[in-house]
PDB file of C-alpha atoms in Angstrom:
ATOM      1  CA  UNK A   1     -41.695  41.485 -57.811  1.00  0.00           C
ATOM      2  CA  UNK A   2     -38.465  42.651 -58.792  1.00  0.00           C
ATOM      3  CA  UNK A   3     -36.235  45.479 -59.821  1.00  0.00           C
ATOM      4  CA  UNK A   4     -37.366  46.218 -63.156  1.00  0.00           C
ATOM      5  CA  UNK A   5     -35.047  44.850 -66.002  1.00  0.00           C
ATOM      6  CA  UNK A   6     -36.583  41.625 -67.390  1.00  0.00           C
ATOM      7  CA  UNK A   7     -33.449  39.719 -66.926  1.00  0.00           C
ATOM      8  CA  UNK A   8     -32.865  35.914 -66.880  1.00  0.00           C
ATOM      9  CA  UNK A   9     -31.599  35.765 -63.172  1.00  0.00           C
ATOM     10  CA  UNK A  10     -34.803  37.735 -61.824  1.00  0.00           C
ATOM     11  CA  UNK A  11     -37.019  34.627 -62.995  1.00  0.00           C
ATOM     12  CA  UNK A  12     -39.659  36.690 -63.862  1.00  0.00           C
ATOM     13  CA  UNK A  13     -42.497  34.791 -66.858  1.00  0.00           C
ATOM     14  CA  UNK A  14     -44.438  37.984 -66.519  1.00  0.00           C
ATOM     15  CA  UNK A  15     -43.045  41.536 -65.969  1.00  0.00           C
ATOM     16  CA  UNK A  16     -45.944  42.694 -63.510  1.00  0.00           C
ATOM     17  CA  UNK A  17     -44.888  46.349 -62.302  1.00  0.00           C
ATOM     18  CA  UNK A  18     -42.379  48.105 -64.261  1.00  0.00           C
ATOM     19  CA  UNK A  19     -41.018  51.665 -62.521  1.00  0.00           C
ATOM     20  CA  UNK A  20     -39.069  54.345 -64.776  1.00  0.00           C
ATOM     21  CA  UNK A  21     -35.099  53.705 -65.048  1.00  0.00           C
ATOM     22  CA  UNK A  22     -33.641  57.334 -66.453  1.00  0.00           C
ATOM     23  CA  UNK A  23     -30.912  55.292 -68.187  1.00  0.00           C
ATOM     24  CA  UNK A  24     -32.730  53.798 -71.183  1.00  0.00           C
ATOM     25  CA  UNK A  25     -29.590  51.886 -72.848  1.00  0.00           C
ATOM     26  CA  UNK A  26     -29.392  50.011 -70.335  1.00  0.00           C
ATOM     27  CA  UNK A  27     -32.536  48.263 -70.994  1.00  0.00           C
ATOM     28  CA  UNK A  28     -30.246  47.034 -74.308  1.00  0.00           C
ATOM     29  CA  UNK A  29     -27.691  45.758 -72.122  1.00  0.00           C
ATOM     30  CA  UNK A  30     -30.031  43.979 -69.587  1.00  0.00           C
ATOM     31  CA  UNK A  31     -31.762  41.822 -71.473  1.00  0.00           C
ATOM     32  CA  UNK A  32     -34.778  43.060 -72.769  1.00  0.00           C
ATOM     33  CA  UNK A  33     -34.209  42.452 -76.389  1.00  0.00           C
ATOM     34  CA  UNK A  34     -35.390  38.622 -77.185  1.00  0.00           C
ATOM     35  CA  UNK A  35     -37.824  39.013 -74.197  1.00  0.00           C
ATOM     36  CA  UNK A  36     -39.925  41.918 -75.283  1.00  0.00           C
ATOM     37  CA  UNK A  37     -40.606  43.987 -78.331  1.00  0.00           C
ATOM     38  CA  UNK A  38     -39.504  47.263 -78.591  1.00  0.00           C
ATOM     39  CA  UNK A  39     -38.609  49.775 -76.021  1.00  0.00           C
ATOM     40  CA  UNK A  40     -41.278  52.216 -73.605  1.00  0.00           C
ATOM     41  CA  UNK A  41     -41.797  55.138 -75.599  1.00  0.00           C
ATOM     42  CA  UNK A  42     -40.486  58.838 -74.131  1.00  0.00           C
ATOM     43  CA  UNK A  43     -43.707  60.750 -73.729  1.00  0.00           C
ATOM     44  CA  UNK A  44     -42.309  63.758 -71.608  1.00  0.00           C
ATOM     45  CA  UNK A  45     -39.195  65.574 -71.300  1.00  0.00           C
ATOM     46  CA  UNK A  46     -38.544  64.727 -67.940  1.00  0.00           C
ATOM     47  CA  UNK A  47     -37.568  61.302 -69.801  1.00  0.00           C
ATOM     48  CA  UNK A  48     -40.824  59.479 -68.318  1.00  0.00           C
ATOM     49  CA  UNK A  49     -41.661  56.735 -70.733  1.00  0.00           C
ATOM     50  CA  UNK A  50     -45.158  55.122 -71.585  1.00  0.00           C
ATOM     51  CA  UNK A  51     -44.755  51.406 -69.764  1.00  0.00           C
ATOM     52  CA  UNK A  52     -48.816  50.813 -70.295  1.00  0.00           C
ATOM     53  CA  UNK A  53     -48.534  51.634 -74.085  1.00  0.00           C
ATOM     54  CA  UNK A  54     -45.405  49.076 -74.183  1.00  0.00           C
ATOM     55  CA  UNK A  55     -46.657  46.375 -71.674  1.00  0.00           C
ATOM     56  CA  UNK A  56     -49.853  46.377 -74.155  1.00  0.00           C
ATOM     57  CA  UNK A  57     -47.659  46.167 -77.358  1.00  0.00           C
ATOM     58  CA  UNK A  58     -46.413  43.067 -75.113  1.00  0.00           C
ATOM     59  CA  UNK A  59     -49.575  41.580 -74.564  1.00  0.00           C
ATOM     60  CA  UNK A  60     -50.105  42.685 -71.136  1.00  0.00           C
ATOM     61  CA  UNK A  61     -53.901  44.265 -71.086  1.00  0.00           C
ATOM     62  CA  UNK A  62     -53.852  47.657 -69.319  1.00  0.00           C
ATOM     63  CA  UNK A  63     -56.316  47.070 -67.245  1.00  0.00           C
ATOM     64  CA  UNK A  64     -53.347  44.965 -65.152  1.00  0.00           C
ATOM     65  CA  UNK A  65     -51.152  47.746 -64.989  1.00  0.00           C
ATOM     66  CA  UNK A  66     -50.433  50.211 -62.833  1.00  0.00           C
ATOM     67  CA  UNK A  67     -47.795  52.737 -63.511  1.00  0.00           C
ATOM     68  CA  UNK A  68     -47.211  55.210 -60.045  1.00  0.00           C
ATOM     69  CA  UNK A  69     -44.346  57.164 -62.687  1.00  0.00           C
ATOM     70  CA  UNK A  70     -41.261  58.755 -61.217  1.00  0.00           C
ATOM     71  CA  UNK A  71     -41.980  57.590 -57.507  1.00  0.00           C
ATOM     72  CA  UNK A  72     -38.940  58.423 -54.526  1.00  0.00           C
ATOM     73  CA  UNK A  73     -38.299  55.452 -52.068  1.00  0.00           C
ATOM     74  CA  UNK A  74     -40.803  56.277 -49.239  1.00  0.00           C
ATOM     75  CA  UNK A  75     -43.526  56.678 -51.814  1.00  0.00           C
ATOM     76  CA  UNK A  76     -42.871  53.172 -53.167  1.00  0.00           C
ATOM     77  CA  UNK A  77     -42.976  51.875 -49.655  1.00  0.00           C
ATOM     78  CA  UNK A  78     -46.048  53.197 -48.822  1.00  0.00           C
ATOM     79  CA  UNK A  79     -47.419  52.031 -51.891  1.00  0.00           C
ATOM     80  CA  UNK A  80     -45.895  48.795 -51.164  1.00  0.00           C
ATOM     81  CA  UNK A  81     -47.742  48.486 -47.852  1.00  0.00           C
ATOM     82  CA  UNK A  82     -51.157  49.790 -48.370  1.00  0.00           C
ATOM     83  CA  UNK A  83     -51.395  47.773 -51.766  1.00  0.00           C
ATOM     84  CA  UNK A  84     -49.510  44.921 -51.220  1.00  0.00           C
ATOM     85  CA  UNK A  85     -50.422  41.544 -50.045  1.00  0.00           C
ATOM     86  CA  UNK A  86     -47.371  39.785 -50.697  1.00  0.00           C
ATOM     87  CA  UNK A  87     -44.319  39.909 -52.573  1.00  0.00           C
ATOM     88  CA  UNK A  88     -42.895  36.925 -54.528  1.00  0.00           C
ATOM     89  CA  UNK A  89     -39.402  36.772 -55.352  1.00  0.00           C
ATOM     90  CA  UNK A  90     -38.273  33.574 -57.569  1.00  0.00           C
ATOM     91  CA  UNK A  91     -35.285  34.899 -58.798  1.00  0.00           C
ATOM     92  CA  UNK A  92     -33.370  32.291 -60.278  1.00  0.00           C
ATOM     93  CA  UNK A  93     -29.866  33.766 -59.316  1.00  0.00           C
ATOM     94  CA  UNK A  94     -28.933  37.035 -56.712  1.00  0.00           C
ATOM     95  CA  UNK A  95     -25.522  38.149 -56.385  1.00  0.00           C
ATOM     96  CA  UNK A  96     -26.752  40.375 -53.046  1.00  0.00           C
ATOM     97  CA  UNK A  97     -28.933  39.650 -50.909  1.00  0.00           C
ATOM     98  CA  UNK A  98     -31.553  41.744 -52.566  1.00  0.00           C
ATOM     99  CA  UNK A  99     -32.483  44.870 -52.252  1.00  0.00           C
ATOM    100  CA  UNK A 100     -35.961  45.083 -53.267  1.00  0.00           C
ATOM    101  CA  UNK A 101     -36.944  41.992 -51.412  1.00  0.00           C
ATOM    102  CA  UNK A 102     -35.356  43.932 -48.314  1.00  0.00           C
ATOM    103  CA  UNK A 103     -37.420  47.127 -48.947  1.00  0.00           C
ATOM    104  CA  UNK A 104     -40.499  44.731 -49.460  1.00  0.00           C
ATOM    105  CA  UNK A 105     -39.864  43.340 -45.880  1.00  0.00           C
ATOM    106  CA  UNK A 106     -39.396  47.037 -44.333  1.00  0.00           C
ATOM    107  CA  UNK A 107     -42.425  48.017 -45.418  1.00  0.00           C
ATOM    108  CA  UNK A 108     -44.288  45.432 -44.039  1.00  0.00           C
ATOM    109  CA  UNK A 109     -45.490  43.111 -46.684  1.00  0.00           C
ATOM    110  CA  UNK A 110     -45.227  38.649 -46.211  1.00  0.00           C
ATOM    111  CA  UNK A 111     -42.178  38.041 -48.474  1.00  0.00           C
ATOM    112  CA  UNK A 112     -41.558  34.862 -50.270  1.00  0.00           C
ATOM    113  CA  UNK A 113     -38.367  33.622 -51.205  1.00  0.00           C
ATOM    114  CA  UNK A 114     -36.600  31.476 -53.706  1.00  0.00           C
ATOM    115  CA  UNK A 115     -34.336  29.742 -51.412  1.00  0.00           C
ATOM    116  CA  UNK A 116     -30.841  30.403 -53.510  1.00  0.00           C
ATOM    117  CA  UNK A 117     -27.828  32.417 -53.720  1.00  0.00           C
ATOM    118  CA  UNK A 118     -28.485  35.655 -52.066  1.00  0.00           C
ATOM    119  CA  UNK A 119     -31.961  35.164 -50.311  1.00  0.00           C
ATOM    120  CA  UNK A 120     -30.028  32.526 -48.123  1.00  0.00           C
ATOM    121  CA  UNK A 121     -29.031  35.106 -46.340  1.00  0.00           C
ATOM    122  CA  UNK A 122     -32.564  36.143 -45.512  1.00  0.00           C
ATOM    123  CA  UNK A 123     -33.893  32.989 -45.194  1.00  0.00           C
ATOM    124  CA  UNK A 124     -31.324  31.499 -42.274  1.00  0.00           C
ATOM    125  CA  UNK A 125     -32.497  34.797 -40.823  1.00  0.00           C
ATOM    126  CA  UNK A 126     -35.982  34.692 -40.860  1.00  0.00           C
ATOM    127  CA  UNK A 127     -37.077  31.535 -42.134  1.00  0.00           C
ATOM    128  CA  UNK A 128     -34.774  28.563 -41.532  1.00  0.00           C
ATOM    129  CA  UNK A 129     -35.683  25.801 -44.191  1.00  0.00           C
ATOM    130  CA  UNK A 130     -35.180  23.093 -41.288  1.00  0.00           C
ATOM    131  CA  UNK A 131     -39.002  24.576 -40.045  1.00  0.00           C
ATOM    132  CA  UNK A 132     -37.842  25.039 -36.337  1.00  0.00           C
ATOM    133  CA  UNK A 133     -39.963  26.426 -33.860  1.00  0.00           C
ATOM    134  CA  UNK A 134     -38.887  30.335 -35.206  1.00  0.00           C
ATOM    135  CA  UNK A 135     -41.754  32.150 -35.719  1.00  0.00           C
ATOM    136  CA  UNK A 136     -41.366  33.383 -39.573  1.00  0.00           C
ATOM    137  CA  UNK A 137     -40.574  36.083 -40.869  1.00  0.00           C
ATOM    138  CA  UNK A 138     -40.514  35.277 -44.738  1.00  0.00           C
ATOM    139  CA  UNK A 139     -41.789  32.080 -46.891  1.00  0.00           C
ATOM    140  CA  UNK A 140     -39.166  30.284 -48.171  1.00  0.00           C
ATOM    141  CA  UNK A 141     -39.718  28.378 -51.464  1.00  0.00           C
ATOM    142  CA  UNK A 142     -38.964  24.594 -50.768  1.00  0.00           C
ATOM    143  CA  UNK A 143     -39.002  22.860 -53.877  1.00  0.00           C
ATOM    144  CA  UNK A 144     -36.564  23.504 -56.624  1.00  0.00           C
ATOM    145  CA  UNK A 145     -34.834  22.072 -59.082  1.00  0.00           C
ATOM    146  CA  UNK A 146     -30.629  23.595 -60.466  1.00  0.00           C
ATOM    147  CA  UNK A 147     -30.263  25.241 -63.753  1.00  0.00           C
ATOM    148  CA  UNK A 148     -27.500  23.241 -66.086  1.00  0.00           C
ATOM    149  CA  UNK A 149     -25.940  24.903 -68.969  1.00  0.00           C
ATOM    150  CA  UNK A 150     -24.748  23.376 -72.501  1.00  0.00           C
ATOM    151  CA  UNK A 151     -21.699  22.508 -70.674  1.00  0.00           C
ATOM    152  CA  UNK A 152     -23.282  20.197 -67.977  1.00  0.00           C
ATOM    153  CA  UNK A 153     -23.332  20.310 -64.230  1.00  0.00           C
ATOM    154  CA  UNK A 154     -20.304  21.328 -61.574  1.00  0.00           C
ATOM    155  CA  UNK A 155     -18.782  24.901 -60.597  1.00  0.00           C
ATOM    156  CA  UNK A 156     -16.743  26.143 -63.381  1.00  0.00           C
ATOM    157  CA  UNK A 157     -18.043  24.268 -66.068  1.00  0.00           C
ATOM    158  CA  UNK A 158     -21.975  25.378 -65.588  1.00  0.00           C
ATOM    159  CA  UNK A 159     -22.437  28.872 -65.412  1.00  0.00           C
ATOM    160  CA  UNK A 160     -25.943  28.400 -63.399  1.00  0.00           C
ATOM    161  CA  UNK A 161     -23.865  26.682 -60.957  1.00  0.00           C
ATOM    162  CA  UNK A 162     -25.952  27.205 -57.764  1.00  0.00           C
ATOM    163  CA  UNK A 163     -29.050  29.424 -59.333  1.00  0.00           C
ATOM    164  CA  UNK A 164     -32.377  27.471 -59.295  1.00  0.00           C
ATOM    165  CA  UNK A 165     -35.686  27.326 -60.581  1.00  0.00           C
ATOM    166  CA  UNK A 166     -38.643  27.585 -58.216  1.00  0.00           C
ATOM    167  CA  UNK A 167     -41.612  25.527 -57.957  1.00  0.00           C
ATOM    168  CA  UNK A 168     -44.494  27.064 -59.589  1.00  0.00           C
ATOM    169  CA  UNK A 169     -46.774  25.319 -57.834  1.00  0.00           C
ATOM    170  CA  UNK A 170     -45.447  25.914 -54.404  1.00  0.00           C
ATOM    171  CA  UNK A 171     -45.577  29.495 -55.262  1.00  0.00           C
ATOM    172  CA  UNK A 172     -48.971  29.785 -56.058  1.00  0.00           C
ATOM    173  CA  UNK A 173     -49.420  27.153 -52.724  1.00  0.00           C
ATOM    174  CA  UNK A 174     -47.952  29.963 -50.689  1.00  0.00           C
ATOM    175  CA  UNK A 175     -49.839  32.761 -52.601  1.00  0.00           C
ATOM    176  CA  UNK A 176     -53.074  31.095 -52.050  1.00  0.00           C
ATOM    177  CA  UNK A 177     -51.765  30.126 -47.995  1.00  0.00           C
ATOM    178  CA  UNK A 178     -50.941  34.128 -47.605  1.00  0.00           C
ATOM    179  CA  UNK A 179     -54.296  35.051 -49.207  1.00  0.00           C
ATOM    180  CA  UNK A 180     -57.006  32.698 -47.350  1.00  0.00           C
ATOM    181  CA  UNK A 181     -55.116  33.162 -43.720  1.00  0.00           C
ATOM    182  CA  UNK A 182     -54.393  37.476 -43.314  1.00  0.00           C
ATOM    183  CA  UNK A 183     -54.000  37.319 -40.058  1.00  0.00           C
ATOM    184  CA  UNK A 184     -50.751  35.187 -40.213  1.00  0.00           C
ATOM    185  CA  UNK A 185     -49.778  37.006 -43.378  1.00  0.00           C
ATOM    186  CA  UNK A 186     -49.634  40.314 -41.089  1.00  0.00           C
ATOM    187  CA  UNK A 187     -48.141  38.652 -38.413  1.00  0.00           C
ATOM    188  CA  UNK A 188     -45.305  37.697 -40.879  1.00  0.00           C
ATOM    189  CA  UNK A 189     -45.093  41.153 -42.497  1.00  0.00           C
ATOM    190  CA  UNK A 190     -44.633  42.654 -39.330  1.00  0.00           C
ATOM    191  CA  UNK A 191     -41.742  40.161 -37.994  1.00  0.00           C
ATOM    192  CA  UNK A 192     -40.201  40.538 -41.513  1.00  0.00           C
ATOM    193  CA  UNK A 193     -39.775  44.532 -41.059  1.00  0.00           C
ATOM    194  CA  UNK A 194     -38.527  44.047 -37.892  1.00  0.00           C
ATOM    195  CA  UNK A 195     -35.831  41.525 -38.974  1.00  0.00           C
ATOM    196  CA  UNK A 196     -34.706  44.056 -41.398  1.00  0.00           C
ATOM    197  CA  UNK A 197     -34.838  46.774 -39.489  1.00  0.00           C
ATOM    198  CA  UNK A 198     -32.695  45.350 -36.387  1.00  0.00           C
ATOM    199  CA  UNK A 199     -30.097  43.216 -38.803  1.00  0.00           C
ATOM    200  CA  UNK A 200     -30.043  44.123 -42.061  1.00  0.00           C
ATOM    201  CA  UNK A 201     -29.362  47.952 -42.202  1.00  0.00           C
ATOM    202  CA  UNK A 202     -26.496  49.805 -43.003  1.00  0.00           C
ATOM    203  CA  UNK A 203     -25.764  50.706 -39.285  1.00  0.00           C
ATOM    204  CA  UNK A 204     -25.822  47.794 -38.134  1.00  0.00           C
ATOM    205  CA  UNK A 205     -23.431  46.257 -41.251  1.00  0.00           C
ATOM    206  CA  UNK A 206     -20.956  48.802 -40.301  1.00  0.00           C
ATOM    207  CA  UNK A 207     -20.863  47.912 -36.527  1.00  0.00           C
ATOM    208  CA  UNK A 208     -20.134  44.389 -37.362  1.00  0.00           C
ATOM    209  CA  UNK A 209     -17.343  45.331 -39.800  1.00  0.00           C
ATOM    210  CA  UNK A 210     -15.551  48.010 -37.421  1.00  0.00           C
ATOM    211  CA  UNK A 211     -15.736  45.377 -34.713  1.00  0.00           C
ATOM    212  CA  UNK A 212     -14.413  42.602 -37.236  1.00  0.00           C
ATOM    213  CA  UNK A 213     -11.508  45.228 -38.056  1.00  0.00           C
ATOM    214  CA  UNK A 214     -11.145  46.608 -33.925  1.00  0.00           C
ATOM    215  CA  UNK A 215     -10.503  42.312 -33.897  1.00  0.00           C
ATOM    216  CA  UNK A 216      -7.543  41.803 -36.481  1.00  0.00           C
ATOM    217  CA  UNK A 217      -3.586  43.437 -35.861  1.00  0.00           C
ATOM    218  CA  UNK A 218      -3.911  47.147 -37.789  1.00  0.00           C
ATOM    219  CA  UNK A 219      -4.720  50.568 -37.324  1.00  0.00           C
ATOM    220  CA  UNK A 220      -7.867  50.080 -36.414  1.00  0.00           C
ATOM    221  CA  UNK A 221      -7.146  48.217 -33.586  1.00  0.00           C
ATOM    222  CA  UNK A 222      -7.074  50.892 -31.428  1.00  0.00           C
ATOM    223  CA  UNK A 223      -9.046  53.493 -32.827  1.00  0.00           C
TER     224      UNK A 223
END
């Protein structure tokens, strides 16, 4: 699951659900060209473009696609919910903490992680690699192994310096885990939205950062 450009970060093989972006140049500037062929044609003049047609031109049969068009945010997370059984994020490299994974845990659905760059975030939160006695609240992805450039390994000379390449085994492990045991999968969905909901929203951000400024000599001091 991801946000839609087939970049090389996103670790995506297989571009499973593709939503509408109403900025098509920057599909050039994403990465798309080298991964796919062509572009989704525009079949309305709203802008919407024809990701089944393309996806097939790709090789991707169309009975595997679904396409819910234009679709606002509480539409996707319904659809997210009801439809959902997991979401699997091996990105390879997030400069966030990422967004989609963190709409995929407020709506409920058993999120696993690559355990890199951004998702640490998420997964000293909900999912502590140590395995402690926290109940989860996300699947981290164990096994991994660093990304080295032309240049060789070390900051500043490798620029995959900290991204990493998940296990594709352990992800289909995890899958499978998630699938056979529901009850546990819910159980995780639910503790995941309510992670998100009580520490990662923009409320609760912007508490921590007036009382981190209310803390430091300034203006805000005593406001």
């Amino acid at each position: 699951m991801s946000g839609g450009e087939p970049v090389l970060n996103r670790g995506r093989p297989l571009l499973l659900i593709a939503w509408h972006n109403p900025w098509p140049p920057r599909w050039l500037a994403s990465g798309g060209p080298g991964h796919t062929q062509g572009m989704p044609r525009e079949v309305g003049a709203d802008g919407r473009r024809d990701f089944v047609a393309w996806l097939h031109d790709n090789g991707v049969s169309e009975e595997d696609v679904m396409d819910l068009g234009p679709a606002g945010i509480t539409t996707m997370s319904e659809a997210l919910g009801a439809w959902s059984d997991a979401a699997l994020f091996v990105n390879r490299c997030e400069g966030g903490t990422n967004l989609i994974a963190m709409e995929a845990l407020a709506s409920g659905v058993p999120v696993i992680l690559s355990a890199n760059t951004g998702h640490m975030d998420l997964i000293a939160t909900g999912c502590p690699l140590e395995r402690t006695n926290i109940r989860p609240a996300c699947v981290p992805l164990h096994r991994r192994r660093d990304l080295v450039g032309p240049g060789g390994p070390g900051p500043g000379i490798n620029p995959y310096h900290q991204w990493g390449e998940s296990d594709a085994d352990e992800a289909a492990e995890e899958l499978l885990r998630l699938w056979e045991g529901p009850a546990e999968a819910r159980e995780i969905g639910v503790r995941g939205r309510e992670m998100v909901i009580s520490r990662f929203t923009w409320g609760h951000f912007r508490r921590l950062l007036v009382e981190m400024l209310r803390g430091q000599p300034g203006p805000c001091q005593n406001s």
